[in-house]
Short mmCIF file of C-alpha atoms in Angstrom, two decimals:
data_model
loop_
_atom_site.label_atom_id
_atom_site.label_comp_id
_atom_site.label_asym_id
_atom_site.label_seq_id
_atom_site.Cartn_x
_atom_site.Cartn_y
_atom_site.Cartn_z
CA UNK V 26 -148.75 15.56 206.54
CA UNK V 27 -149.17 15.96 210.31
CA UNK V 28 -151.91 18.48 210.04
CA UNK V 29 -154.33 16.83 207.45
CA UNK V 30 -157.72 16.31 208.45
CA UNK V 31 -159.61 13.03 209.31
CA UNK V 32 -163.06 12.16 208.98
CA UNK V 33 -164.08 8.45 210.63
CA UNK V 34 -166.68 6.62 208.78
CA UNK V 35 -168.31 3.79 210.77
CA UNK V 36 -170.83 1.35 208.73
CA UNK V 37 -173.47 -0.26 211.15
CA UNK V 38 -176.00 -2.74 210.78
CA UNK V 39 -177.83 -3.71 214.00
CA UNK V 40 -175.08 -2.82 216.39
CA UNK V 41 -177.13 -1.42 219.12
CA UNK V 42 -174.94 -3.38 221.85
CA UNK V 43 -171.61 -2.83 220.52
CA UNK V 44 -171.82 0.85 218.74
CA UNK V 45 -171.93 2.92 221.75
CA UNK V 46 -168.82 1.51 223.31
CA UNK V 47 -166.35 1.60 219.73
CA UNK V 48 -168.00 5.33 219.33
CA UNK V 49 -166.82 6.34 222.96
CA UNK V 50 -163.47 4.32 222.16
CA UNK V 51 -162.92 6.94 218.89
CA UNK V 52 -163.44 9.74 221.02
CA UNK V 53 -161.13 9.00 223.97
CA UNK V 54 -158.34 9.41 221.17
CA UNK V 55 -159.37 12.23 219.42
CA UNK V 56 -158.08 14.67 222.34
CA UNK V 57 -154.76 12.96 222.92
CA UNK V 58 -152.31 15.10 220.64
CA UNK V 59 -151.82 18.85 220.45
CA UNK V 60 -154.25 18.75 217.45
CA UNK V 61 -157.52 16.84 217.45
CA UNK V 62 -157.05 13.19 215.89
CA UNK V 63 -160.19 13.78 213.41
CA UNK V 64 -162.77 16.23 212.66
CA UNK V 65 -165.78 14.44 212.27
CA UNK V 66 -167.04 10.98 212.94
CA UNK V 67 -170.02 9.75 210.80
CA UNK V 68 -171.97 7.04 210.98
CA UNK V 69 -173.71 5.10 208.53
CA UNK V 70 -177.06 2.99 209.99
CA UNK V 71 -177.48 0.81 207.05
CA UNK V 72 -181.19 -0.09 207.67
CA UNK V 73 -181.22 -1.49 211.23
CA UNK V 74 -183.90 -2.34 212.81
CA UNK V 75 -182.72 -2.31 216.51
CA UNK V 76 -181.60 1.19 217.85
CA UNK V 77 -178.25 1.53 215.87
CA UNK V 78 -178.86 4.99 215.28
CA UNK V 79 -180.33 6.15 217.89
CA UNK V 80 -177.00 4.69 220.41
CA UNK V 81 -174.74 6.36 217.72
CA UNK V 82 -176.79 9.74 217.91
CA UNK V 83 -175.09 10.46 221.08
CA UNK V 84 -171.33 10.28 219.65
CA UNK V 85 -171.34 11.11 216.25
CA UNK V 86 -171.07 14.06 214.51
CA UNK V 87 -174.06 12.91 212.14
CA UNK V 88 -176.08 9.81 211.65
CA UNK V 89 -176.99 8.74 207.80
CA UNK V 90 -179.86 6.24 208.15
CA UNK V 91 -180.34 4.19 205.22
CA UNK V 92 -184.49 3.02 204.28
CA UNK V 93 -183.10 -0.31 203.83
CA UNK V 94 -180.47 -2.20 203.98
CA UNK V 95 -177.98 -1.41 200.87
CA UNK V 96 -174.69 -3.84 201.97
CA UNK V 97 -171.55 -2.04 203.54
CA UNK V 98 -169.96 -1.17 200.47
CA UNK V 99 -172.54 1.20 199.89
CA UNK V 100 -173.12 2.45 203.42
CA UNK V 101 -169.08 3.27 203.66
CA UNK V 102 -169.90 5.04 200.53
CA UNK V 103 -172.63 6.88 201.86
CA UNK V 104 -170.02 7.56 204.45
CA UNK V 105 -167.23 8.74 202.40
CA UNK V 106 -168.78 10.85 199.72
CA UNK V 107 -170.03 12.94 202.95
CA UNK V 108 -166.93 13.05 204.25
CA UNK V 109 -164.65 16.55 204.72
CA UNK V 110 -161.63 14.67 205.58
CA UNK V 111 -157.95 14.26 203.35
CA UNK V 112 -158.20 11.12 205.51
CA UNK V 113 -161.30 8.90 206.23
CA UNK V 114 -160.51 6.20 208.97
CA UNK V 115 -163.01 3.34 208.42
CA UNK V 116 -163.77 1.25 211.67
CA UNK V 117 -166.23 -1.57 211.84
CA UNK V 118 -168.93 -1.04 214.70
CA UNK V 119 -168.46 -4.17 216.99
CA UNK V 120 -165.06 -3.00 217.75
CA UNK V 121 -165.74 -1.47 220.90
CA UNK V 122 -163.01 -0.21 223.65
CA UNK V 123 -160.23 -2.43 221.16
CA UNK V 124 -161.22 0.75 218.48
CA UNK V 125 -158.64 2.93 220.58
CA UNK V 126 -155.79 1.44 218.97
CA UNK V 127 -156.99 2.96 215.39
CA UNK V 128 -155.02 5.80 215.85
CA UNK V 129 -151.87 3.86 214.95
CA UNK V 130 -153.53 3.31 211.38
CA UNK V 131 -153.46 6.85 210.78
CA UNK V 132 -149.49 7.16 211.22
CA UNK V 133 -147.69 5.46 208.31
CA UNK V 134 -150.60 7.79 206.11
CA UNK V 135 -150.11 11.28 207.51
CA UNK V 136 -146.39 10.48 207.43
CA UNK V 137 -146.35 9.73 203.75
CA UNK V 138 -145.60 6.33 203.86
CA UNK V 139 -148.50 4.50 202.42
CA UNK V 140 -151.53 5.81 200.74
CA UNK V 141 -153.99 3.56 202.35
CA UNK V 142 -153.08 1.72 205.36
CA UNK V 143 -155.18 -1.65 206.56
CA UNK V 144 -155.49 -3.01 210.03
CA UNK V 145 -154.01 -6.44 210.79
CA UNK V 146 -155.97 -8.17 214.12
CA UNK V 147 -152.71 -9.08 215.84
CA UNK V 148 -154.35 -11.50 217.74
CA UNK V 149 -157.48 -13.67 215.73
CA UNK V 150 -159.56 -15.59 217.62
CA UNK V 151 -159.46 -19.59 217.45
CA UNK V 152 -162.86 -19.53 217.00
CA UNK V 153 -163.06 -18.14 213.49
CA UNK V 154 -164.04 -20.19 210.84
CA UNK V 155 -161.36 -22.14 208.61
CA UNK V 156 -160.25 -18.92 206.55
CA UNK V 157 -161.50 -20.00 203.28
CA UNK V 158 -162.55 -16.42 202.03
CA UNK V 159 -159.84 -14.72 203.25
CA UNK V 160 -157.56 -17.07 201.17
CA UNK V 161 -159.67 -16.56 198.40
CA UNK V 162 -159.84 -12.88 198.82
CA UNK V 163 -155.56 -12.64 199.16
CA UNK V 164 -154.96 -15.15 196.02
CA UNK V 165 -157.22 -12.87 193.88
CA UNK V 166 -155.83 -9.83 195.13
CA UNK V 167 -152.46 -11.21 194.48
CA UNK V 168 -153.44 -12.83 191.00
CA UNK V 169 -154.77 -9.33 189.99
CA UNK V 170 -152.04 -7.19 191.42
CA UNK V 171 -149.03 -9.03 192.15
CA UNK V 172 -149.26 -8.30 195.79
CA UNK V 173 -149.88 -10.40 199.26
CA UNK V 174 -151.55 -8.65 202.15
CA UNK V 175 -152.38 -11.25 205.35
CA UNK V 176 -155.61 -9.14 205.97
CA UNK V 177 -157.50 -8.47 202.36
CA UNK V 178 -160.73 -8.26 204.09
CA UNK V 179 -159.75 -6.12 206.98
CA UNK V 180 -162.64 -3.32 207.54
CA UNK V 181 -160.56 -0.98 209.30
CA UNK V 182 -158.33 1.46 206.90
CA UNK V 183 -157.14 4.76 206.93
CA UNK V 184 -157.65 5.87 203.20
CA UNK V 185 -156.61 8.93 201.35
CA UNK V 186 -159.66 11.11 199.88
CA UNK V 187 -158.51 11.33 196.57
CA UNK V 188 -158.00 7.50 196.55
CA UNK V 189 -161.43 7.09 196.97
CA UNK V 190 -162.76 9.79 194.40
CA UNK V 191 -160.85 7.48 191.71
CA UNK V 192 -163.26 4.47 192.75
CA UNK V 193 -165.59 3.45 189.61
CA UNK V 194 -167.67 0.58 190.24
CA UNK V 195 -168.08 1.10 194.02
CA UNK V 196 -169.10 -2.74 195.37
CA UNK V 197 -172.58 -2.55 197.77
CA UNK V 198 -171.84 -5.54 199.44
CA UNK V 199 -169.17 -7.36 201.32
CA UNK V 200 -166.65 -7.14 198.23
CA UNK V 201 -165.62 -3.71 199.08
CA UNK V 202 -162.60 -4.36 200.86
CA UNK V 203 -161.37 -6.22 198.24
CA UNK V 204 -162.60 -3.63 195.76
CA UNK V 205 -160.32 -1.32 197.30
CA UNK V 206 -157.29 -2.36 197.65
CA UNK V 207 -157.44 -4.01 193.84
CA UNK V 208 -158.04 -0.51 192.53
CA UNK V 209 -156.18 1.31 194.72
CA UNK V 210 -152.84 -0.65 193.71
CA UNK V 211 -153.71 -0.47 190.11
CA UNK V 212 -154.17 3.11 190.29
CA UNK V 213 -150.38 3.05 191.84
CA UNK V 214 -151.25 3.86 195.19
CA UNK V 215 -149.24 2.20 197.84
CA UNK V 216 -150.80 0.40 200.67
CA UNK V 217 -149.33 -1.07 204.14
CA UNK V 218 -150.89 -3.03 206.49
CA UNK V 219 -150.29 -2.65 210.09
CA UNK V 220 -150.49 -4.99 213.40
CA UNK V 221 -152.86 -3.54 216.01
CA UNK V 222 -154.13 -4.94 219.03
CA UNK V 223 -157.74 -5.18 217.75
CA UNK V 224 -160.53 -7.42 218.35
CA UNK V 225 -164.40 -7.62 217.17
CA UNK V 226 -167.09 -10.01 217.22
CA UNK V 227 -166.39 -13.74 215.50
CA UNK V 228 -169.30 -15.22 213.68
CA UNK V 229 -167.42 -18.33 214.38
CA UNK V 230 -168.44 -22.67 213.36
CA UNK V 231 -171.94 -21.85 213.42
CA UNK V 232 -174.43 -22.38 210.74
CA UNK V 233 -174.58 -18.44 210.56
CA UNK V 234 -171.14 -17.79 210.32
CA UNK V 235 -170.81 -20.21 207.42
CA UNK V 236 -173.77 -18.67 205.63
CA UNK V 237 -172.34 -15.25 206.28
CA UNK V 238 -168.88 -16.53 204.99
CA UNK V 239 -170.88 -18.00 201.93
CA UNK V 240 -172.35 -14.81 201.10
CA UNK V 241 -169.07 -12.56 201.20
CA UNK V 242 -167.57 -15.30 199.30
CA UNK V 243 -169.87 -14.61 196.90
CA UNK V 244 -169.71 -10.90 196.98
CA UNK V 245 -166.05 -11.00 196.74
CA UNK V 246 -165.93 -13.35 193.78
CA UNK V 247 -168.63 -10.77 192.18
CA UNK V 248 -165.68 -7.52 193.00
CA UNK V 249 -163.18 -9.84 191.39
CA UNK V 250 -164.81 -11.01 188.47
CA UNK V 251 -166.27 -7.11 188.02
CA UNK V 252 -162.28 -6.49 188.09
CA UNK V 253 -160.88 -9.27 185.91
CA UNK V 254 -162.22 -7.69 183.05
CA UNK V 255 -160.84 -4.54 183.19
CA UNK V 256 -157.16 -3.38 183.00
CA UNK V 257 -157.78 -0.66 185.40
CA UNK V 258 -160.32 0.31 187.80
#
């Protein structure tokens, strides 16, 4: 419904030149309907050691600083379980002015279309790597559920709150997107994905993109296999 409230969770990890400008980008939205677009905006420093939290002090509603760095499935949880909201809007941090255009995820949600809705990057960047864990995050997805999204590890969703009480087995790392939606369409929740002009930072062909694809490869064949197992979540 129209007048359900949102709470916006925003994992960071050493995004001290990118947080300030996707924080001010969530706020120039919040004032554009009749109603404010969320109620609180939280975000989660997971153990940075730049001055993450102290640029996000000036826009958010509160600042959870982890010790040490946990992975972002367990700072969105962090984020979440504090979380007032029927709806918590997940955006990654190096979105900057392109985080505007989250509003739209909230729509097809507060309309009771879809129970969680994902953000598809109309427009990825040719300078990506070759795709090889997002195929292997939609083919287990799809082997597990029966269902094909093109953006299983999409960071930015608008999720319903009592979607995300259900979650058992929360994944710390970079399986949690994948997590997610496996349990959330198991549980019988319906999920949309939706095109939005969005754009963030691309590790790219480097040698630390491919070890950073390496390692959520790894954390998303850990979700999976976590998941195979069981007949629900």
């Amino acid at each position: 419904m129209a007048d359900e409230s949102v709470s916006i969770v925003v994992p960071a990890w050493n995004e001290e030149n990118t947080i300030g400008a996707t924080l001010e980008a969530l706020h120039r939205i919040r004032g554009k309907t009749s109603h404010p677009l969320w109620s609180e905006l939280i975000v989660v420093d997971d153990g940075s050691t730049d001055l993450t939290a102290e640029r996000a002090s000036r826009w958010a509603t509160v600042v959870i600083e982890h010790e040490r760095r946990l992975g972002k499935g367990a700072a969105m949880r962090s984020g979440w379980m504090r979380a007032k909201g029927d709806i918590v809007l997940f955006a990654d941090a190096d979105l900057e002015h392109s985080a505007e255009h989250l509003a739209g995820l909230l729509e097809p949600v507060r309309r009771g279309e879809a129970d969680m809705a994902v953000a598809r990057f109309e427009q990825p960047s040719a300078r990506g790597g070759f795709g090889l864990a997002k195929r292997f995050a939609g083919n287990g997805i799809y082997r597990m559920t029966g269902l094909r999204f093109e953006a299983p590890l999409s960071g930015q969703r608008a999720v319903r709150s009592e979607l995300l009480r259900k979650m058992r087995h929360v994944p710390v790392g970079f399986g949690i997107e994948v997590g997610l939606t496996i349990d959330a369409a198991r549980l019988g929740y319906r999920i949309c994905e939706v095109p939005l002009p969005l754009c963030h930072r691309e590790m790219g062909k480097s040698l630390s993109g491919f070890w950073h694809r390496g390692g959520q490869m790894v954390a998303i064949a850990q979700t999976m296999l976590r998941r195979w197992s069981r007949s629900a979540p």
